[in-house]
mmCIF file of C-alpha atoms in Angstrom:
data_model
loop_
_atom_site.group_PDB
_atom_site.id
_atom_site.type_symbol
_atom_site.label_atom_id
_atom_site.label_comp_id
_atom_site.label_asym_id
_atom_site.label_seq_id
_atom_site.Cartn_x
_atom_site.Cartn_y
_atom_site.Cartn_z
ATOM 1 C CA MET A 10 -29.242 -2.531 11.161
ATOM 2 C CA GLU A 11 -26.700 -3.102 13.913
ATOM 3 C CA GLU A 12 -23.655 -0.941 14.349
ATOM 4 C CA MET A 13 -20.966 -0.490 16.954
ATOM 5 C CA SER A 14 -19.256 2.718 17.884
ATOM 6 C CA GLY A 15 -16.175 2.985 20.117
ATOM 7 C CA VAL A 16 -15.260 6.470 21.344
ATOM 8 C CA SER A 17 -12.483 7.176 23.810
ATOM 9 C CA ALA A 18 -13.642 8.645 27.085
ATOM 10 C CA VAL A 19 -11.893 9.863 30.215
ATOM 11 C CA SER A 20 -12.687 7.360 32.940
ATOM 12 C CA SER A 21 -11.620 9.754 35.695
ATOM 13 C CA ALA A 22 -14.739 11.836 34.996
ATOM 14 C CA LEU A 23 -17.083 8.965 35.810
ATOM 15 C CA PRO A 24 -17.124 9.261 39.623
ATOM 16 C CA ALA A 25 -18.797 12.672 39.321
ATOM 17 C CA ALA A 26 -21.948 11.035 37.934
ATOM 18 C CA THR A 27 -24.336 9.168 40.175
ATOM 19 C CA THR A 28 -24.761 5.453 39.569
ATOM 20 C CA ARG A 29 -27.522 3.001 40.229
ATOM 21 C CA THR A 30 -28.240 -0.682 39.677
ATOM 22 C CA THR A 31 -31.016 -1.907 37.450
ATOM 23 C CA SER A 32 -32.290 -5.040 35.795
ATOM 24 C CA PHE A 33 -33.100 -5.565 32.113
ATOM 25 C CA LYS A 34 -35.489 -8.466 32.620
ATOM 26 C CA GLY A 35 -38.251 -8.122 30.049
ATOM 27 C CA SER A 36 -37.827 -4.360 29.897
ATOM 28 C CA CYS A 37 -36.158 -3.901 26.519
ATOM 29 C CA PRO A 38 -37.059 -5.142 23.042
ATOM 30 C CA SER A 39 -34.317 -6.979 21.198
ATOM 31 C CA SER A 40 -33.902 -4.156 18.701
ATOM 32 C CA LYS A 41 -33.321 -1.469 21.344
ATOM 33 C CA TYR A 42 -29.871 0.091 21.388
ATOM 34 C CA VAL A 43 -27.853 -0.169 24.568
ATOM 35 C CA LYS A 44 -25.112 2.246 25.624
ATOM 36 C CA LEU A 45 -22.067 0.572 27.162
ATOM 37 C CA ASN A 46 -19.131 2.197 28.929
ATOM 38 C CA VAL A 47 -16.362 -0.412 29.095
ATOM 39 C CA GLY A 48 -13.380 0.966 30.990
ATOM 40 C CA GLY A 49 -13.899 4.414 29.459
ATOM 41 C CA ALA A 50 -14.503 3.188 25.878
ATOM 42 C CA LEU A 51 -18.079 3.810 24.719
ATOM 43 C CA TYR A 52 -20.038 1.309 22.593
ATOM 44 C CA TYR A 53 -23.533 1.155 21.084
ATOM 45 C CA THR A 54 -25.097 -2.233 20.362
ATOM 46 C CA THR A 55 -28.461 -4.003 20.588
ATOM 47 C CA MET A 56 -30.002 -6.358 23.105
ATOM 48 C CA GLN A 57 -30.175 -8.944 20.329
ATOM 49 C CA THR A 58 -26.382 -8.930 19.948
ATOM 50 C CA LEU A 59 -25.731 -9.026 23.690
ATOM 51 C CA THR A 60 -28.075 -11.998 24.239
ATOM 52 C CA LYS A 61 -27.284 -13.882 21.035
ATOM 53 C CA GLN A 62 -24.949 -16.455 22.632
ATOM 54 C CA ASP A 63 -24.857 -18.023 26.079
ATOM 55 C CA THR A 64 -22.301 -15.694 27.661
ATOM 56 C CA MET A 65 -21.968 -13.518 30.732
ATOM 57 C CA LEU A 66 -23.316 -10.611 28.685
ATOM 58 C CA LYS A 67 -26.505 -12.581 28.049
ATOM 59 C CA ALA A 68 -26.828 -13.144 31.802
ATOM 60 C CA MET A 69 -26.348 -9.430 32.433
ATOM 61 C CA PHE A 70 -29.000 -8.304 29.955
ATOM 62 C CA SER A 71 -31.588 -11.050 30.414
ATOM 63 C CA GLY A 72 -32.307 -10.142 34.007
ATOM 64 C CA ARG A 73 -30.204 -12.827 35.708
ATOM 65 C CA MET A 74 -27.641 -10.233 36.841
ATOM 66 C CA GLU A 75 -27.972 -6.635 37.910
ATOM 67 C CA VAL A 76 -26.044 -4.005 35.958
ATOM 68 C CA LEU A 77 -24.616 -0.667 37.025
ATOM 69 C CA THR A 78 -25.686 2.488 35.149
ATOM 70 C CA ASP A 79 -24.883 6.165 35.502
ATOM 71 C CA SER A 80 -27.215 9.158 35.392
ATOM 72 C CA GLU A 81 -26.916 9.428 31.591
ATOM 73 C CA GLY A 82 -27.977 5.835 31.037
ATOM 74 C CA TRP A 83 -24.559 4.369 30.240
ATOM 75 C CA ILE A 84 -24.146 0.812 31.498
ATOM 76 C CA LEU A 85 -20.806 0.525 33.262
ATOM 77 C CA ILE A 86 -18.557 -2.533 32.828
ATOM 78 C CA ASP A 87 -15.332 -2.476 34.813
ATOM 79 C CA ARG A 88 -13.029 -4.008 32.177
ATOM 80 C CA CYS A 89 -10.512 -2.702 29.638
ATOM 81 C CA GLY A 90 -12.409 -1.707 26.503
ATOM 82 C CA LYS A 91 -9.547 -2.337 24.058
ATOM 83 C CA HIS A 92 -10.885 -5.670 22.764
ATOM 84 C CA PHE A 93 -14.575 -5.271 23.595
ATOM 85 C CA GLY A 94 -15.360 -4.364 19.989
ATOM 86 C CA THR A 95 -13.896 -7.708 18.900
ATOM 87 C CA ILE A 96 -16.105 -9.443 21.484
ATOM 88 C CA LEU A 97 -19.205 -7.740 20.048
ATOM 89 C CA ASN A 98 -18.240 -8.607 16.466
ATOM 90 C CA TYR A 99 -17.817 -12.256 17.440
ATOM 91 C CA LEU A 100 -21.268 -12.239 19.048
ATOM 92 C CA ARG A 101 -22.736 -10.757 15.850
ATOM 93 C CA ASP A 102 -20.972 -12.900 13.247
ATOM 94 C CA GLY A 103 -19.674 -15.955 15.066
ATOM 95 C CA ALA A 104 -16.118 -15.339 13.767
ATOM 96 C CA VAL A 105 -13.540 -12.549 13.773
ATOM 97 C CA PRO A 106 -10.002 -12.100 12.436
ATOM 98 C CA LEU A 107 -7.559 -12.446 15.316
ATOM 99 C CA PRO A 108 -4.708 -9.998 15.989
ATOM 100 C CA GLU A 109 -1.358 -10.787 14.409
ATOM 101 C CA ILE A 110 0.640 -9.913 17.532
ATOM 102 C CA ARG A 111 0.886 -12.690 20.087
ATOM 103 C CA ARG A 112 0.507 -10.375 23.080
ATOM 104 C CA GLU A 113 -2.779 -9.005 21.739
ATOM 105 C CA VAL A 114 -4.119 -12.535 21.165
ATOM 106 C CA GLU A 115 -3.333 -13.289 24.805
ATOM 107 C CA GLU A 116 -5.176 -10.119 25.874
ATOM 108 C CA LEU A 117 -8.195 -11.087 23.765
ATOM 109 C CA LEU A 118 -8.154 -14.578 25.270
ATOM 110 C CA ALA A 119 -8.360 -13.097 28.770
ATOM 111 C CA GLU A 120 -11.375 -10.989 27.788
ATOM 112 C CA ALA A 121 -13.092 -13.937 26.088
ATOM 113 C CA LYS A 122 -12.678 -15.984 29.247
ATOM 114 C CA TYR A 123 -14.059 -13.174 31.405
ATOM 115 C CA TYR A 124 -17.183 -12.752 29.261
ATOM 116 C CA LEU A 125 -17.493 -16.564 28.921
ATOM 117 C CA VAL A 126 -17.339 -16.423 25.094
ATOM 118 C CA GLN A 127 -16.147 -20.003 24.765
ATOM 119 C CA GLY A 128 -15.907 -20.152 20.967
ATOM 120 C CA LEU A 129 -13.654 -17.125 20.780
ATOM 121 C CA ALA A 130 -11.517 -18.428 23.649
ATOM 122 C CA ASP A 131 -10.999 -21.715 21.772
ATOM 123 C CA GLU A 132 -9.925 -19.869 18.624
ATOM 124 C CA CYS A 133 -7.423 -17.803 20.620
ATOM 125 C CA HIS A 134 -5.988 -20.975 22.174
ATOM 126 C CA ALA A 135 -5.554 -22.556 18.751
ATOM 127 C CA ALA A 136 -3.937 -19.412 17.329
ATOM 128 C CA LEU A 137 -1.437 -19.224 20.193
ATOM 129 C CA GLN A 138 -0.439 -22.841 19.625
ATOM 130 C CA ASN A 139 0.098 -22.205 15.919
ATOM 131 C CA LYS A 140 2.144 -19.081 16.623
ATOM 132 C CA ASP A 141 4.404 -21.158 18.876
ATOM 133 C CA MET A 142 5.078 -23.474 15.944
ATOM 134 C CA TYR A 143 5.896 -20.621 13.546
ATOM 135 C CA GLU A 144 8.210 -18.433 15.582
ATOM 136 C CA PRO A 145 10.792 -16.678 13.375
ATOM 137 C CA PHE A 146 13.816 -18.887 12.726
ATOM 138 C CA CYS A 147 16.174 -15.968 12.268
ATOM 139 C CA LYS A 148 15.820 -12.412 13.551
ATOM 140 C CA VAL A 149 17.896 -9.644 11.935
ATOM 141 C CA PRO A 150 17.971 -6.268 13.739
ATOM 142 C CA LEU A 151 17.417 -3.206 11.548
ATOM 143 C CA VAL A 152 19.460 -0.405 13.114
ATOM 144 C CA THR A 153 18.092 3.123 13.060
ATOM 145 C CA SER A 154 21.004 5.011 14.643
ATOM 146 C CA SER A 155 24.744 4.727 15.162
ATOM 147 C CA LYS A 156 24.252 4.449 18.925
ATOM 148 C CA GLU A 157 21.939 1.487 18.470
ATOM 149 C CA GLU A 158 24.475 -0.161 16.155
ATOM 150 C CA GLN A 159 27.332 0.338 18.626
ATOM 151 C CA ARG A 160 25.235 -1.041 21.483
ATOM 152 C CA LEU A 161 24.325 -4.181 19.528
ATOM 153 C CA ILE A 162 27.914 -4.849 18.477
ATOM 154 C CA SER A 163 29.508 -4.107 21.842
ATOM 155 C CA THR A 164 27.045 -6.160 23.885
ATOM 156 C CA SER A 165 26.970 -9.209 21.608
ATOM 157 C CA ASN A 166 29.182 -12.185 22.428
ATOM 158 C CA LYS A 167 29.058 -13.238 18.774
ATOM 159 C CA PRO A 168 30.978 -11.965 15.753
ATOM 160 C CA THR A 169 28.910 -9.522 13.718
ATOM 161 C CA VAL A 170 28.240 -9.016 10.015
ATOM 162 C CA LYS A 171 26.565 -5.780 8.965
ATOM 163 C CA LEU A 172 25.204 -4.914 5.526
ATOM 164 C CA LEU A 173 24.643 -1.244 4.836
ATOM 165 C CA TYR A 174 22.569 -0.501 1.768
ATOM 166 C CA ASN A 175 20.965 2.805 0.930
ATOM 167 C CA ARG A 176 20.256 3.348 -2.738
ATOM 168 C CA SER A 177 19.181 6.948 -2.199
ATOM 169 C CA ASN A 178 22.726 7.994 -1.202
ATOM 170 C CA ASN A 179 23.746 8.163 -4.860
ATOM 171 C CA LYS A 180 23.875 11.532 -6.613
ATOM 172 C CA TYR A 181 24.806 10.100 -10.016
ATOM 173 C CA SER A 182 23.079 7.616 -12.276
ATOM 174 C CA TYR A 183 23.730 3.896 -11.785
ATOM 175 C CA THR A 184 25.433 1.616 -14.278
ATOM 176 C CA SER A 185 23.290 -0.969 -16.029
ATOM 177 C CA ASN A 186 24.132 -3.877 -13.693
ATOM 178 C CA SER A 187 24.108 -1.949 -10.420
ATOM 179 C CA ASP A 188 20.506 -2.668 -9.447
ATOM 180 C CA ASP A 189 20.948 -6.400 -10.055
ATOM 181 C CA ASN A 190 24.156 -6.443 -8.042
ATOM 182 C CA MET A 191 22.479 -4.571 -5.197
ATOM 183 C CA LEU A 192 19.781 -7.244 -5.034
ATOM 184 C CA LYS A 193 22.430 -9.986 -5.159
ATOM 185 C CA ASN A 194 24.175 -8.476 -2.139
ATOM 186 C CA ILE A 195 20.898 -8.380 -0.211
ATOM 187 C CA GLU A 196 20.032 -11.959 -1.192
ATOM 188 C CA LEU A 197 23.471 -13.181 -0.128
ATOM 189 C CA PHE A 198 23.067 -11.439 3.226
ATOM 190 C CA ASP A 199 19.754 -13.241 3.776
ATOM 191 C CA LYS A 200 21.295 -16.599 2.850
ATOM 192 C CA LEU A 201 24.249 -16.098 5.177
ATOM 193 C CA SER A 202 22.007 -15.004 8.038
ATOM 194 C CA LEU A 203 20.040 -18.249 7.702
ATOM 195 C CA ARG A 204 23.161 -20.371 7.280
ATOM 196 C CA PHE A 205 25.026 -18.989 10.298
ATOM 197 C CA ASN A 206 22.043 -18.123 12.497
ATOM 198 C CA GLY A 207 22.961 -18.562 16.160
ATOM 199 C CA ARG A 208 26.685 -18.243 15.513
ATOM 200 C CA VAL A 209 26.894 -14.761 13.991
ATOM 201 C CA LEU A 210 24.901 -11.600 14.682
ATOM 202 C CA PHE A 211 23.634 -10.162 11.395
ATOM 203 C CA ILE A 212 22.594 -6.499 11.231
ATOM 204 C CA LYS A 213 20.992 -4.439 8.474
ATOM 205 C CA ASP A 214 21.611 -0.715 8.188
ATOM 206 C CA VAL A 215 19.558 1.408 5.778
ATOM 207 C CA ILE A 216 20.469 4.897 7.027
ATOM 208 C CA GLY A 217 24.265 4.946 6.624
ATOM 209 C CA ASP A 218 26.343 7.105 4.304
ATOM 210 C CA GLU A 219 27.387 4.335 1.909
ATOM 211 C CA ILE A 220 25.363 2.768 -0.898
ATOM 212 C CA CYS A 221 26.342 -0.870 -0.391
ATOM 213 C CA CYS A 222 28.985 -1.896 2.119
ATOM 214 C CA TRP A 223 29.719 -4.998 4.241
ATOM 215 C CA SER A 224 31.363 -4.671 7.659
ATOM 216 C CA PHE A 225 32.711 -7.512 9.799
ATOM 217 C CA TYR A 226 33.225 -7.215 13.560
ATOM 218 C CA GLY A 227 34.930 -9.402 16.133
ATOM 219 C CA GLN A 228 35.222 -8.780 19.868
ATOM 220 C CA GLY A 229 33.386 -5.473 19.482
ATOM 221 C CA ARG A 230 35.610 -3.856 16.811
ATOM 222 C CA LYS A 231 35.735 -3.778 13.038
ATOM 223 C CA ILE A 232 37.912 -6.500 11.510
ATOM 224 C CA ALA A 233 37.267 -6.059 7.784
ATOM 225 C CA GLU A 234 35.143 -4.149 5.312
ATOM 226 C CA VAL A 235 34.010 -4.848 1.750
ATOM 227 C CA CYS A 236 32.753 -1.780 -0.103
ATOM 228 C CA CYS A 237 30.739 -2.690 -3.182
ATOM 229 C CA THR A 238 30.421 0.753 -4.776
ATOM 230 C CA SER A 239 32.713 2.894 -6.890
ATOM 231 C CA ILE A 240 32.513 5.916 -9.178
ATOM 232 C CA VAL A 241 33.015 5.218 -12.876
ATOM 233 C CA TYR A 242 34.452 8.145 -14.862
ATOM 234 C CA ALA A 243 33.233 8.448 -18.432
ATOM 235 C CA THR A 244 33.990 11.138 -20.999
ATOM 236 C CA GLU A 245 31.102 13.425 -20.186
ATOM 237 C CA LYS A 246 29.535 12.117 -16.966
ATOM 238 C CA LYS A 247 30.106 10.071 -13.854
ATOM 239 C CA GLN A 248 28.145 6.988 -12.803
ATOM 240 C CA THR A 249 27.925 4.888 -9.669
ATOM 241 C CA LYS A 250 28.773 1.236 -10.017
ATOM 242 C CA VAL A 251 27.583 -1.398 -7.532
ATOM 243 C CA GLU A 252 29.551 -4.653 -7.599
ATOM 244 C CA PHE A 253 28.918 -8.104 -6.167
ATOM 245 C CA PRO A 254 32.243 -9.477 -4.825
ATOM 246 C CA GLU A 255 30.688 -12.765 -3.731
ATOM 247 C CA ALA A 256 33.929 -14.650 -3.114
ATOM 248 C CA ARG A 257 35.382 -11.869 -0.963
ATOM 249 C CA ILE A 258 32.192 -11.657 1.109
ATOM 250 C CA TYR A 259 32.177 -15.413 1.697
ATOM 251 C CA GLU A 260 35.842 -15.280 2.670
ATOM 252 C CA GLU A 261 35.378 -12.506 5.235
ATOM 253 C CA THR A 262 32.292 -14.212 6.672
ATOM 254 C CA LEU A 263 34.228 -17.414 7.227
ATOM 255 C CA ASN A 264 37.150 -15.460 8.682
ATOM 256 C CA ILE A 265 34.862 -13.740 11.168
ATOM 257 C CA LEU A 266 33.878 -17.144 12.563
ATOM 258 C CA LEU A 267 37.376 -17.278 14.062
ATOM 259 C CA TYR A 268 36.136 -14.731 16.604
ATOM 260 C CA GLU A 269 33.318 -17.006 17.717
ATOM 261 C CA SER A 270 33.308 -17.716 21.459
ATOM 262 C CA GLN A 271 34.368 -21.199 22.471
ATOM 263 C CA ASP A 272 32.161 -22.455 25.320
ATOM 264 C CA GLY A 273 31.845 -18.917 26.676
ATOM 265 C CA ARG A 274 35.608 -18.441 26.946
ATOM 266 C CA GLY A 275 36.036 -16.129 23.984
ATOM 267 C CA PRO A 276 37.773 -16.883 20.663
ATOM 268 C CA ASP A 277 40.701 -19.273 20.429
ATOM 269 C CA ASN A 278 43.748 -16.979 20.287
ATOM 270 C CA ALA A 279 46.029 -19.797 19.131
ATOM 271 C CA LEU A 280 43.712 -20.450 16.207
ATOM 272 C CA LEU A 281 43.609 -16.740 15.374
ATOM 273 C CA GLU A 282 47.389 -16.533 15.269
ATOM 274 C CA ALA A 283 47.756 -19.751 13.263
ATOM 275 C CA THR A 284 45.319 -18.546 10.609
ATOM 276 C CA GLY A 285 46.579 -14.968 10.460
ATOM 277 C CA GLY A 286 43.459 -13.594 12.118
ATOM 278 C CA ALA A 287 45.224 -11.944 15.039
ATOM 279 C CA ALA A 288 43.887 -8.606 16.119
ATOM 280 C CA GLY A 289 47.002 -6.646 15.245
ATOM 281 C CA ARG A 290 47.145 -7.880 11.678
ATOM 282 C CA SER A 291 43.516 -7.116 11.005
ATOM 283 C CA HIS A 292 44.022 -3.621 12.401
ATOM 284 C CA HIS A 293 46.947 -2.919 10.070
ATOM 285 C CA LEU A 294 44.949 -4.202 7.123
ATOM 286 C CA ASP A 295 42.246 -1.692 7.920
ATOM 287 C CA GLU A 296 44.791 1.130 8.032
ATOM 288 C CA ASP A 297 46.196 0.138 4.645
ATOM 289 C CA GLU A 298 42.731 0.022 3.145
ATOM 290 C CA GLU A 299 41.929 3.429 4.588
ATOM 291 C CA ARG A 300 45.165 4.896 3.163
ATOM 292 C CA GLU A 301 44.379 3.361 -0.219
ATOM 293 C CA LEU A 302 40.891 4.842 -0.114
ATOM 294 C CA ILE A 303 42.282 8.325 0.613
ATOM 295 C CA GLU A 304 44.711 8.077 -2.296
ATOM 296 C CA ARG A 305 41.946 6.845 -4.596
ATOM 297 C CA ASN A 306 39.689 9.733 -3.643
ATOM 298 C CA SER A 307 42.542 12.173 -4.223
ATOM 299 C CA LEU A 308 43.103 10.680 -7.656
ATOM 300 C CA ARG A 309 39.400 10.959 -8.458
ATOM 301 C CA ALA A 310 39.383 14.612 -7.415
ATOM 302 C CA THR A 311 42.352 15.285 -9.669
ATOM 303 C CA LEU A 312 40.588 13.585 -12.572
ATOM 304 C CA GLN A 313 37.496 15.663 -12.030
ATOM 305 C CA ASP A 314 39.393 18.961 -11.787
ATOM 306 C CA ASN A 315 41.795 18.405 -14.676
ATOM 307 C CA LEU A 316 39.968 16.165 -17.127
ATOM 308 C CA PHE A 317 36.418 17.423 -16.862
ATOM 309 C CA GLY A 318 37.114 21.097 -16.290
ATOM 310 C CA ARG A 319 36.552 21.829 -19.974
ATOM 311 C CA PRO A 320 35.801 19.897 -23.173
ATOM 312 C CA MET A 321 38.942 18.504 -24.795
ATOM 313 C CA ALA A 322 39.822 19.145 -28.413
ATOM 314 C CA ARG A 323 40.144 16.282 -30.839
ATOM 315 C CA ASN A 324 43.477 14.469 -30.674
ATOM 316 C CA GLU A 325 44.392 16.418 -27.543
ATOM 317 C CA THR A 326 46.521 14.751 -24.861
ATOM 318 C CA LYS A 327 46.644 15.822 -21.222
ATOM 319 C CA HIS A 328 49.535 14.978 -18.880
ATOM 320 C CA ILE A 329 48.684 15.261 -15.203
ATOM 321 C CA GLN A 330 51.140 14.723 -12.355
ATOM 322 C CA THR A 331 49.425 14.115 -9.015
ATOM 323 C CA ALA A 332 50.804 14.595 -5.520
ATOM 324 C CA ASN A 333 51.128 10.855 -4.928
ATOM 325 C CA ASN A 334 53.526 10.423 -7.887
ATOM 326 C CA VAL A 335 50.880 9.182 -10.325
ATOM 327 C CA THR A 336 50.912 10.295 -13.949
ATOM 328 C CA ILE A 337 47.622 10.339 -15.882
ATOM 329 C CA LEU A 338 47.482 10.616 -19.642
ATOM 330 C CA HIS A 339 44.159 11.459 -21.312
ATOM 331 C CA ASN A 340 43.994 11.140 -25.098
ATOM 332 C CA ASN A 341 40.868 12.359 -26.844
ATOM 333 C CA PHE A 342 40.856 10.544 -30.196
ATOM 334 C CA PRO A 343 37.963 10.764 -32.673
ATOM 335 C CA GLY A 344 35.187 8.479 -31.477
ATOM 336 C CA LYS A 345 37.090 7.200 -28.412
ATOM 337 C CA SER A 346 38.501 8.553 -25.185
ATOM 338 C CA VAL A 347 41.450 6.673 -23.718
ATOM 339 C CA PHE A 348 42.710 6.978 -20.152
ATOM 340 C CA CYS A 349 46.251 5.841 -19.436
ATOM 341 C CA THR A 350 47.224 5.830 -15.776
ATOM 342 C CA VAL A 351 50.934 5.384 -15.014
ATOM 343 C CA PHE A 352 51.920 4.578 -11.439
ATOM 344 C CA ASN A 353 55.565 5.651 -11.015
ATOM 345 C CA THR A 354 56.513 3.130 -8.375
ATOM 346 C CA PHE A 355 60.167 2.178 -8.151
ATOM 347 C CA PRO A 356 61.588 -0.075 -9.538
ATOM 348 C CA THR A 357 58.708 -0.884 -11.943
ATOM 349 C CA ILE A 358 56.120 1.119 -13.873
ATOM 350 C CA LYS A 359 52.559 -0.249 -13.982
ATOM 351 C CA ILE A 360 50.232 0.891 -16.740
ATOM 352 C CA PHE A 361 46.461 0.393 -16.771
ATOM 353 C CA MET A 362 44.433 1.158 -19.898
ATOM 354 C CA ASN A 363 40.728 1.952 -19.549
ATOM 355 C CA THR A 364 38.567 2.680 -22.580
#
């Protein structure tokens, strides 16, 4: 039974051993094992395998070429041993699975040519031609750090769309439709990346602090953001809700195309101003959204402290006045809990009922 063993060896230790040349002509039966040292990688195989096909190895071990051996009987071959095991397997079986990485196929092709293994060289040539035909149409970077994200955005001459999704960031249970909406956001990102490939840089982020959030960048800075998650307050527990604002995402993606470079000259400022996409306006919109987010979080904290601090009695009503002039009424009726939020904004009063 034939077997091959590859063990790493330190090639720098080889000069200490004495070497000599020898010939294998008629001196070894076909079943005899041969010890090979190929660039420091050690292999065991048989004369039958080495002389099975008409290759340079057959010439070496049939007496037509002299070989170099050390004092321990290892036959020395001055080549990289990384792919020599694949060469031996091809000699044994007549076929081998090729590497999936193009660079490694090219390395294997070089070794096949050196050892004159023509069949393997032909297969490598064919595989490289096929790989040229099936190069990825769209490549989406997956960022692993904030520095990497900033470098990609700042060095790109294209507008950028980033989707951050990290389901493990949630500390509450999800609502029933959240998982489906998360998948819809990911599917839409893939569709947009194919549709606008070459015009927009698309980035995926799976290590951020949000659960599902879209960010849109132009000229190296954030232009807009669409957060798809919110906390839903129920009577006894909180849940995380993931939404799928498809129309808003499409709108912001189309808006970000306004920041596309025109023939290498940057975006058309006249077009930005005419469509309301000027830098100053987008910046103020971000500030308003950030202020709204702070107020919303403050309101949520007040709800948590005042409404969920203790169980409410039946038919009890709570009146809460928050710092931002918002009145919250909580009525605990039998079988139903009703939240009434009153925004005291002059000159009108807006009331939202959530059951």
